[in-house]
Amino acid sequence: MPLRDIRGHRRLTDLLARSIERGALPPASIFAGQTGVGKRATAIAVAQALNCTGSGFQVPGSGFDACGSCKSCDRIARDVHPDVLIVEPGDSGNIKLRRTPGDNAGFVIEEVIERIGFKPFEGKRRVVIVDEADAMVLQAQNALLKTLEEPPPSSIFILVTARPDSLLPTVRSRCIRLWFAAGGTSDVDADARAVAERVLTRAAGSEAIPARLDAAKDLLSNTGRGGASDREQLSGYLHAMASLLRDAEIVATGADRRALANPDSQAVLDRLAGAYRGERGVRAFAAVDQGLVALERNAGVKVVADWVALQL
Ligand SMILES: [Zn+2]
């Protein structure tokens, strides 16, 4: 799942996309926040953006994001990319320094340190993601600390944890901490995709301007909070539309469906693929993208919604 499809952390994912574009990603960061909030998925998306061999994807604010469908993106998603190491607790519940006989751990820290001594095998950057990093035993943390003090230039470390304060202060001090808030002013609420599906389906069904403008009403409405909230909500809908249009293109061209960002919406995608294949799909995608850029530049929410609905 690329950065643009991560739900609820738009500011963080935009920041990361911009940092990646500028080559300014910190060598070591802590992704902190409650369990299940999307930290690990974001870390994997960062690894994809750093190693994407497709044409990539420009996001609003001029950041760089992964294409989500090239061989490299696919291998990272399936955790079989040789340069993206995901470390997580083994059967013992701990992340150890050394492998012990019979231990079922994926990677232990000693192996990670050995691997990063080499240049990336095929990717551009090596990314080490330590999930549940607070499960590292003290020896593992101390060994990793030495690496964090002098990180190899081609490597990026992301420590994912719900309990950052359980990490050694020396480890914490080497990392930039990004906080993933739960249930805050989410940019995409749970209904965003349903709304996006509805608007795309209605626009596909009619070229008539009044019908299009009526569909646009779906994109506005209902936060009731006005101002920034309406803007964030529309941004969420547009991101969901972009994601669906990208998937519709995958379905229309018969590409590998494993690359779908919305694999549970097959029936909708089949319908949308019929309507938004080829040039129309490209035009719709570009309109949604321009809508997002306009929103970033403070264009009026209603103006953007109407304009996008008319272009689809
Ligand atoms: Zn890619």
Coordinates of N, CA and C and ligand atoms in Angstrom, one line a residue, residues 52-54 67-70 73, ligand 1:
C52 N 11.1 2.0 -5.2 CA 10.2 1.8 -6.4 C 11.0 1.9 -7.7
T53 N 10.8 0.9 -8.6 CA 11.5 1.0 -9.9 C 10.5 1.3 -11.0
G54 N 9.3 1.6 -10.6 CA 8.3 2.1 -11.6 C 8.5 3.6 -11.8
C67 N 5.0 3.6 -6.9 CA 3.9 3.4 -7.9 C 2.9 2.3 -7.3
G68 N 3.4 1.4 -6.4 CA 2.6 0.4 -5.8 C 2.4 -0.8 -6.6
S69 N 2.9 -0.8 -7.9 CA 2.6 -2.0 -8.7 C 3.8 -2.6 -9.4
C70 N 5.0 -1.9 -9.3 CA 6.2 -2.5 -10.0 C 6.7 -3.7 -9.2
C73 N 7.9 -2.8 -5.7 CA 6.8 -2.5 -4.8 C 6.1 -3.8 -4.4
Ligands
ZN1 ZN 6.9 0.7 -7.7

